[in-house]
Amino acid sequence: MDAKILDALKAIRDNYGDGVFYNLTTARNLLNDLAPTMRKERIQIVNLLEIGGYFQLKYAEDTYPIVRERLISQLIDTFAVDEKIAEWVLNIFSEFLGFNINDDGAVYRAEELEKKHGLKPPLPIMKERPASAEKSPFVGGTERRPLMTVPRPKFGEKKAIINRKFAQRISADLHSVAVTRDGHARSSGPNPDGQCHTNTFDWRDMKAVSAGAGFTIGLRKDGTVLGVGRNDFNQLDVKDWTDIVTISAGARHTVGLRADGTLLACGKSTHGECKVAHWRNITHIVAGQDCTFGIKKDGRVLVSGNNKNGDLQVSHLENVADIAYAAPGRILALLQDGTIARVGRENHMRKSFERWRGIRQISAAPDYFAALFENGTVRFLAYFWPDSGAEAATMDWREIVAIAAGRHHIVGWKANGTLIAEMLHPDISRNKGQLNVGRWEM
């Protein structure tokens, strides 16, 4: 049985390349075709792919024992599988990727697996684990490394519009990305530029993520920054950044807010969107398509970028909590009292937003704005509908604590710690896997 699974995995990789393991639907269908009678085994394989285990192992190298132990814990905690099953799955992929798992001290008893689960270990039975290994949290020991825990948001908590720590853990463009409960960055969707290559060992201990046009930026808890994907304007030149507390990805540039209230920026700066090094006392940043916004502690806003048509008029704004940039001429400000103020040319905005009250968060994509309300519901206004704009009926989502607007879809974080996603563009064919977020543990 194990040989058949290994053969199936090798056939998939040989014919379709490593990238196929990012697409769970494709990988699952191929496994169904190649191993039709091995349903239980296929489920366990897909479980590991779901948590990005294949790529974490692939790039583990010397950290293999640590990565292995963490993945076992994730399989146990996320999918409620037996520890022996989790170890069996890791053995399958370890052999597949060429690791010598005889050196990690693990013990696998064929009779236990065969009797309890009908599975066989992929390698010959090993001798009993030495007593000295029993207490090791890394190398085959029975003690589990605790998963990094992140407090889950409380539904309906006060002053949510200025508590951004939840909203910064999910983001979307054409793809979806999130920091899950174990501190890893998960991503799903179209991946032509490698923007979804976050399921690696480097993307751990994460604090925030931000999705750009063909790239992804991640902020670690230690204040350093990572980037993957498109780098045609050096928007990924963030490896030397330190002491960062907030990140924001625009269309072709990246901005980071340091703990001292100053900014770093890299990428395209045709309109001065990266000329922000002189700003001070900034508490929040938003990178737009061709501009950068900085919100100061007193609620006033600074902006640098393309203001050719007066789109970036912000001098009249006060008590601003956040900015939502959809496209030139389509910019909104969320005020600290939960209402909306318009930015730039008035005739480019819809008055529908002026009726909205009690807003916790706003998010935007080129074709629409979305608003999360204090009661946990979500509304959006889409510009691909009639020219006058159309305020959609409240979505059927409930108890939402954070949202992220992608170009064609929207992601919502529910109070129970799960994610949901829904296409908003009427052309459903634009769904390229960015909705596959339902099993991410937040």
Short mmCIF file of N, CA and C in Angstrom, two decimals, residues 201-330:
data_model
loop_
_atom_site.label_atom_id
_atom_site.label_comp_id
_atom_site.label_asym_id
_atom_site.label_seq_id
_atom_site.Cartn_x
_atom_site.Cartn_y
_atom_site.Cartn_z
N PHE A 201 9.27 27.01 5.68
CA PHE A 201 9.73 27.13 7.06
C PHE A 201 10.04 28.57 7.44
N ASP A 202 10.45 29.39 6.45
CA ASP A 202 10.77 30.78 6.76
C ASP A 202 9.56 31.56 7.25
N TRP A 203 8.38 31.22 6.74
CA TRP A 203 7.18 31.99 7.06
C TRP A 203 6.53 31.45 8.34
N ARG A 204 7.25 31.56 9.43
CA ARG A 204 6.78 31.12 10.73
C ARG A 204 6.89 32.29 11.71
N ASP A 205 6.26 32.16 12.86
CA ASP A 205 6.27 33.23 13.86
C ASP A 205 5.81 34.55 13.23
N MET A 206 4.75 34.46 12.42
CA MET A 206 4.28 35.63 11.69
C MET A 206 3.30 36.45 12.52
N LYS A 207 3.27 37.73 12.24
CA LYS A 207 2.37 38.66 12.93
C LYS A 207 1.33 39.24 11.98
N ALA A 208 1.71 39.51 10.74
CA ALA A 208 0.79 40.15 9.78
C ALA A 208 1.19 39.79 8.37
N VAL A 209 0.23 39.94 7.46
CA VAL A 209 0.47 39.71 6.03
C VAL A 209 -0.23 40.80 5.23
N SER A 210 0.26 41.03 4.02
CA SER A 210 -0.37 41.99 3.13
C SER A 210 -0.18 41.51 1.69
N ALA A 211 -1.28 41.43 0.95
CA ALA A 211 -1.26 40.93 -0.42
C ALA A 211 -1.19 42.09 -1.40
N GLY A 212 -0.20 42.05 -2.30
CA GLY A 212 -0.09 43.02 -3.37
C GLY A 212 -0.47 42.40 -4.70
N ALA A 213 -0.23 43.12 -5.76
CA ALA A 213 -0.56 42.64 -7.10
C ALA A 213 0.53 41.68 -7.58
N GLY A 214 0.34 40.40 -7.29
CA GLY A 214 1.31 39.39 -7.69
C GLY A 214 2.42 39.16 -6.68
N PHE A 215 2.29 39.69 -5.47
CA PHE A 215 3.29 39.43 -4.44
C PHE A 215 2.64 39.45 -3.06
N THR A 216 3.36 38.91 -2.08
CA THR A 216 2.88 38.85 -0.71
C THR A 216 3.98 39.31 0.23
N ILE A 217 3.62 40.14 1.18
CA ILE A 217 4.55 40.63 2.20
C ILE A 217 4.12 40.07 3.55
N GLY A 218 5.09 39.62 4.35
CA GLY A 218 4.78 39.09 5.67
C GLY A 218 5.64 39.74 6.74
N LEU A 219 5.04 39.99 7.89
CA LEU A 219 5.74 40.59 9.03
C LEU A 219 5.88 39.55 10.13
N ARG A 220 7.13 39.30 10.52
CA ARG A 220 7.39 38.38 11.63
C ARG A 220 7.22 39.10 12.97
N LYS A 221 7.06 38.30 14.02
CA LYS A 221 6.92 38.89 15.34
C LYS A 221 8.18 39.60 15.82
N ASP A 222 9.33 39.25 15.23
CA ASP A 222 10.56 39.90 15.64
C ASP A 222 10.81 41.22 14.91
N GLY A 223 9.82 41.66 14.09
CA GLY A 223 9.93 42.93 13.40
C GLY A 223 10.62 42.88 12.06
N THR A 224 11.00 41.69 11.60
CA THR A 224 11.59 41.55 10.27
C THR A 224 10.50 41.25 9.25
N VAL A 225 10.83 41.40 7.97
CA VAL A 225 9.83 41.32 6.91
C VAL A 225 10.29 40.36 5.81
N LEU A 226 9.32 39.62 5.25
CA LEU A 226 9.57 38.69 4.15
C LEU A 226 8.74 39.11 2.95
N GLY A 227 9.16 38.68 1.77
CA GLY A 227 8.37 38.93 0.57
C GLY A 227 8.56 37.82 -0.44
N VAL A 228 7.48 37.44 -1.12
CA VAL A 228 7.57 36.47 -2.21
C VAL A 228 6.70 36.95 -3.37
N GLY A 229 7.06 36.50 -4.57
CA GLY A 229 6.24 36.83 -5.72
C GLY A 229 6.91 37.82 -6.66
N ARG A 230 6.12 38.61 -7.29
CA ARG A 230 6.59 39.54 -8.32
C ARG A 230 7.50 40.61 -7.72
N ASN A 231 8.61 40.88 -8.41
CA ASN A 231 9.57 41.84 -7.87
C ASN A 231 10.11 42.74 -8.98
N ASP A 232 9.25 43.10 -9.93
CA ASP A 232 9.69 43.86 -11.09
C ASP A 232 10.11 45.28 -10.76
N PHE A 233 9.67 45.82 -9.63
CA PHE A 233 10.07 47.17 -9.21
C PHE A 233 10.78 47.14 -7.86
N ASN A 234 11.33 45.96 -7.51
CA ASN A 234 12.04 45.79 -6.23
C ASN A 234 11.13 45.99 -5.03
N GLN A 235 9.87 45.67 -5.19
CA GLN A 235 8.93 45.79 -4.08
C GLN A 235 9.16 44.73 -3.00
N LEU A 236 10.03 43.77 -3.27
CA LEU A 236 10.35 42.74 -2.27
C LEU A 236 11.68 43.00 -1.56
N ASP A 237 12.26 44.15 -1.76
CA ASP A 237 13.55 44.46 -1.13
C ASP A 237 13.36 44.86 0.32
N VAL A 238 12.92 43.91 1.12
CA VAL A 238 12.57 44.18 2.52
C VAL A 238 13.40 43.36 3.49
N LYS A 239 14.37 42.60 2.98
CA LYS A 239 15.08 41.65 3.84
C LYS A 239 15.88 42.34 4.95
N ASP A 240 16.25 43.59 4.73
CA ASP A 240 17.05 44.30 5.74
C ASP A 240 16.20 45.16 6.68
N TRP A 241 14.90 45.14 6.52
CA TRP A 241 14.04 45.93 7.39
C TRP A 241 13.99 45.32 8.79
N THR A 242 14.02 46.15 9.79
CA THR A 242 13.92 45.70 11.18
C THR A 242 13.03 46.65 11.97
N ASP A 243 12.58 46.18 13.12
CA ASP A 243 11.78 47.00 14.03
C ASP A 243 10.47 47.46 13.39
N ILE A 244 9.92 46.64 12.47
CA ILE A 244 8.67 46.97 11.78
C ILE A 244 7.47 46.49 12.61
N VAL A 245 6.44 47.31 12.67
CA VAL A 245 5.24 46.94 13.43
C VAL A 245 4.00 46.78 12.54
N THR A 246 4.03 47.38 11.34
CA THR A 246 2.91 47.28 10.41
C THR A 246 3.45 47.27 8.99
N ILE A 247 2.80 46.51 8.10
CA ILE A 247 3.19 46.48 6.69
C ILE A 247 1.97 46.74 5.81
N SER A 248 2.21 47.20 4.59
CA SER A 248 1.13 47.38 3.63
C SER A 248 1.70 47.26 2.22
N ALA A 249 1.06 46.43 1.40
CA ALA A 249 1.49 46.22 0.03
C ALA A 249 0.56 46.94 -0.92
N GLY A 250 1.12 47.73 -1.83
CA GLY A 250 0.33 48.38 -2.86
C GLY A 250 0.35 47.57 -4.13
N ALA A 251 0.13 48.23 -5.27
CA ALA A 251 0.16 47.52 -6.53
C ALA A 251 1.57 47.13 -6.91
N ARG A 252 2.53 48.04 -6.71
CA ARG A 252 3.92 47.77 -7.06
C ARG A 252 4.90 48.32 -6.03
N HIS A 253 4.44 48.63 -4.83
CA HIS A 253 5.36 49.09 -3.81
C HIS A 253 4.94 48.55 -2.45
N THR A 254 5.89 48.60 -1.51
CA THR A 254 5.67 48.08 -0.16
C THR A 254 6.07 49.14 0.85
N VAL A 255 5.29 49.26 1.91
CA VAL A 255 5.56 50.25 2.96
C VAL A 255 5.59 49.53 4.30
N GLY A 256 6.53 49.93 5.15
CA GLY A 256 6.62 49.39 6.50
C GLY A 256 6.66 50.51 7.52
N LEU A 257 5.90 50.34 8.59
CA LEU A 257 5.89 51.32 9.69
C LEU A 257 6.76 50.81 10.82
N ARG A 258 7.73 51.62 11.24
CA ARG A 258 8.63 51.23 12.33
C ARG A 258 8.04 51.64 13.67
N ALA A 259 8.57 51.05 14.72
CA ALA A 259 8.05 51.30 16.06
C ALA A 259 8.19 52.75 16.48
N ASP A 260 9.14 53.47 15.89
CA ASP A 260 9.34 54.88 16.27
C ASP A 260 8.46 55.83 15.47
N GLY A 261 7.53 55.30 14.64
CA GLY A 261 6.62 56.14 13.90
C GLY A 261 7.13 56.62 12.56
N THR A 262 8.30 56.11 12.14
CA THR A 262 8.83 56.45 10.83
C THR A 262 8.54 55.33 9.83
N LEU A 263 8.76 55.60 8.54
CA LEU A 263 8.39 54.65 7.50
C LEU A 263 9.59 54.23 6.65
N LEU A 264 9.50 53.00 6.14
CA LEU A 264 10.40 52.51 5.11
C LEU A 264 9.53 52.15 3.90
N ALA A 265 10.08 52.29 2.71
CA ALA A 265 9.30 51.96 1.51
C ALA A 265 10.24 51.51 0.40
N CYS A 266 9.74 50.62 -0.45
CA CYS A 266 10.52 50.16 -1.60
C CYS A 266 9.56 49.84 -2.74
N GLY A 267 10.08 49.81 -3.95
CA GLY A 267 9.25 49.49 -5.09
C GLY A 267 9.06 50.68 -6.02
N LYS A 268 8.05 50.61 -6.82
CA LYS A 268 7.77 51.65 -7.80
C LYS A 268 7.42 52.96 -7.10
N SER A 269 8.03 54.06 -7.58
CA SER A 269 7.78 55.36 -6.95
C SER A 269 7.67 56.45 -8.00
N THR A 270 7.02 56.10 -9.11
CA THR A 270 6.86 57.06 -10.21
C THR A 270 6.18 58.34 -9.76
N HIS A 271 5.23 58.21 -8.84
CA HIS A 271 4.46 59.36 -8.38
C HIS A 271 4.84 59.77 -6.95
N GLY A 272 5.98 59.25 -6.48
CA GLY A 272 6.43 59.61 -5.14
C GLY A 272 5.83 58.77 -4.04
N GLU A 273 5.25 57.63 -4.38
CA GLU A 273 4.60 56.81 -3.36
C GLU A 273 5.58 56.24 -2.33
N CYS A 274 6.87 56.21 -2.66
CA CYS A 274 7.86 55.71 -1.71
C CYS A 274 8.64 56.85 -1.02
N LYS A 275 8.30 58.08 -1.30
CA LYS A 275 9.00 59.21 -0.71
C LYS A 275 8.34 59.61 0.61
N VAL A 276 8.52 58.75 1.59
CA VAL A 276 7.83 58.93 2.88
C VAL A 276 8.79 58.86 4.06
N ALA A 277 10.08 58.84 3.78
CA ALA A 277 11.07 58.66 4.85
C ALA A 277 11.06 59.81 5.84
N HIS A 278 10.57 60.97 5.43
CA HIS A 278 10.58 62.14 6.32
C HIS A 278 9.35 62.21 7.22
N TRP A 279 8.40 61.33 7.06
CA TRP A 279 7.19 61.36 7.89
C TRP A 279 7.53 60.94 9.32
N ARG A 280 6.80 61.51 10.27
CA ARG A 280 7.00 61.20 11.69
C ARG A 280 5.66 61.01 12.39
N ASN A 281 5.69 60.32 13.52
CA ASN A 281 4.52 60.13 14.38
C ASN A 281 3.36 59.44 13.66
N ILE A 282 3.69 58.49 12.80
CA ILE A 282 2.67 57.72 12.09
C ILE A 282 2.28 56.50 12.92
N THR A 283 0.99 56.20 12.96
CA THR A 283 0.51 55.04 13.71
C THR A 283 -0.12 53.97 12.81
N HIS A 284 -0.41 54.31 11.54
CA HIS A 284 -1.02 53.34 10.63
C HIS A 284 -0.69 53.74 9.20
N ILE A 285 -0.53 52.76 8.31
CA ILE A 285 -0.18 53.03 6.92
C ILE A 285 -1.10 52.26 5.98
N VAL A 286 -1.29 52.81 4.79
CA VAL A 286 -2.05 52.16 3.73
C VAL A 286 -1.36 52.44 2.40
N ALA A 287 -0.97 51.40 1.70
CA ALA A 287 -0.37 51.55 0.38
C ALA A 287 -1.45 51.36 -0.67
N GLY A 288 -1.66 52.39 -1.48
CA GLY A 288 -2.64 52.30 -2.56
C GLY A 288 -1.98 51.91 -3.87
N GLN A 289 -2.71 52.04 -4.94
CA GLN A 289 -2.19 51.65 -6.24
C GLN A 289 -0.96 52.47 -6.63
N ASP A 290 -1.03 53.78 -6.43
CA ASP A 290 0.08 54.67 -6.79
C ASP A 290 0.26 55.76 -5.75
N CYS A 291 0.03 55.41 -4.50
CA CYS A 291 0.14 56.39 -3.42
C CYS A 291 0.33 55.68 -2.10
N THR A 292 0.69 56.46 -1.08
CA THR A 292 0.84 55.94 0.27
C THR A 292 0.18 56.90 1.25
N PHE A 293 -0.61 56.35 2.16
CA PHE A 293 -1.26 57.13 3.22
C PHE A 293 -0.61 56.80 4.55
N GLY A 294 -0.45 57.83 5.37
CA GLY A 294 0.00 57.63 6.74
C GLY A 294 -0.94 58.34 7.70
N ILE A 295 -1.46 57.59 8.67
CA ILE A 295 -2.37 58.18 9.65
C ILE A 295 -1.58 58.48 10.92
N LYS A 296 -1.68 59.71 11.38
CA LYS A 296 -0.92 60.14 12.54
C LYS A 296 -1.70 59.86 13.83
N LYS A 297 -1.02 59.99 14.92
CA LYS A 297 -1.63 59.70 16.22
C LYS A 297 -2.84 60.58 16.50
N ASP A 298 -2.83 61.81 15.98
CA ASP A 298 -3.93 62.72 16.23
C ASP A 298 -5.09 62.54 15.24
N GLY A 299 -4.99 61.53 14.36
CA GLY A 299 -6.07 61.23 13.42
C GLY A 299 -5.99 61.98 12.11
N ARG A 300 -4.97 62.81 11.93
CA ARG A 300 -4.78 63.49 10.65
C ARG A 300 -4.05 62.56 9.68
N VAL A 301 -4.10 62.89 8.40
CA VAL A 301 -3.58 62.00 7.37
C VAL A 301 -2.53 62.70 6.51
N LEU A 302 -1.45 61.98 6.24
CA LEU A 302 -0.45 62.41 5.28
C LEU A 302 -0.58 61.52 4.04
N VAL A 303 -0.23 62.06 2.88
CA VAL A 303 -0.32 61.27 1.65
C VAL A 303 0.77 61.69 0.69
N SER A 304 1.28 60.73 -0.06
CA SER A 304 2.26 60.99 -1.11
C SER A 304 1.93 60.09 -2.29
N GLY A 305 1.83 60.67 -3.48
CA GLY A 305 1.50 59.86 -4.63
C GLY A 305 0.87 60.67 -5.74
N ASN A 306 0.14 60.00 -6.59
CA ASN A 306 -0.44 60.61 -7.79
C ASN A 306 -1.68 61.43 -7.45
N ASN A 307 -1.53 62.73 -7.44
CA ASN A 307 -2.64 63.62 -7.11
C ASN A 307 -3.00 64.51 -8.31
N LYS A 308 -2.77 63.96 -9.50
CA LYS A 308 -2.97 64.73 -10.73
C LYS A 308 -4.38 65.28 -10.84
N ASN A 309 -5.38 64.50 -10.47
CA ASN A 309 -6.78 64.92 -10.61
C ASN A 309 -7.42 65.30 -9.28
N GLY A 310 -6.60 65.58 -8.29
CA GLY A 310 -7.13 65.95 -6.98
C GLY A 310 -7.72 64.78 -6.21
N ASP A 311 -7.27 63.56 -6.54
CA ASP A 311 -7.83 62.38 -5.89
C ASP A 311 -7.39 62.22 -4.44
N LEU A 312 -6.30 62.88 -4.07
CA LEU A 312 -5.70 62.61 -2.76
C LEU A 312 -5.86 63.76 -1.78
N GLN A 313 -6.95 64.47 -1.88
CA GLN A 313 -7.19 65.59 -0.97
C GLN A 313 -7.60 65.06 0.40
N VAL A 314 -6.70 65.21 1.37
CA VAL A 314 -6.95 64.67 2.71
C VAL A 314 -6.81 65.71 3.81
N SER A 315 -6.50 66.95 3.44
CA SER A 315 -6.23 67.96 4.46
C SER A 315 -7.44 68.25 5.34
N HIS A 316 -8.64 67.98 4.83
CA HIS A 316 -9.86 68.27 5.59
C HIS A 316 -10.21 67.16 6.58
N LEU A 317 -9.51 66.04 6.53
CA LEU A 317 -9.88 64.88 7.34
C LEU A 317 -9.33 64.99 8.76
N GLU A 318 -10.15 64.59 9.72
CA GLU A 318 -9.75 64.52 11.12
C GLU A 318 -10.28 63.24 11.74
N ASN A 319 -9.62 62.79 12.80
CA ASN A 319 -10.06 61.60 13.55
C ASN A 319 -10.22 60.39 12.64
N VAL A 320 -9.25 60.18 11.77
CA VAL A 320 -9.30 59.05 10.84
C VAL A 320 -8.73 57.79 11.50
N ALA A 321 -9.44 56.68 11.32
CA ALA A 321 -8.98 55.39 11.84
C ALA A 321 -8.33 54.54 10.76
N ASP A 322 -8.81 54.65 9.50
CA ASP A 322 -8.28 53.81 8.43
C ASP A 322 -8.64 54.43 7.08
N ILE A 323 -7.95 53.98 6.05
CA ILE A 323 -8.18 54.41 4.67
C ILE A 323 -8.44 53.16 3.83
N ALA A 324 -9.40 53.24 2.92
CA ALA A 324 -9.65 52.15 1.97
C ALA A 324 -9.45 52.70 0.56
N TYR A 325 -8.45 52.17 -0.15
CA TYR A 325 -8.14 52.64 -1.49
C TYR A 325 -8.60 51.58 -2.49
N ALA A 326 -9.56 51.93 -3.34
CA ALA A 326 -10.03 51.01 -4.37
C ALA A 326 -9.32 51.27 -5.68
N ALA A 327 -9.30 52.50 -6.13
CA ALA A 327 -8.70 52.91 -7.39
C ALA A 327 -8.61 54.43 -7.38
N PRO A 328 -7.87 55.04 -8.31
CA PRO A 328 -7.85 56.51 -8.35
C PRO A 328 -9.26 57.09 -8.40
N GLY A 329 -9.53 58.00 -7.48
CA GLY A 329 -10.86 58.59 -7.40
C GLY A 329 -11.85 57.78 -6.59
N ARG A 330 -11.44 56.63 -6.10
CA ARG A 330 -12.31 55.78 -5.27
C ARG A 330 -11.59 55.48 -3.96
#
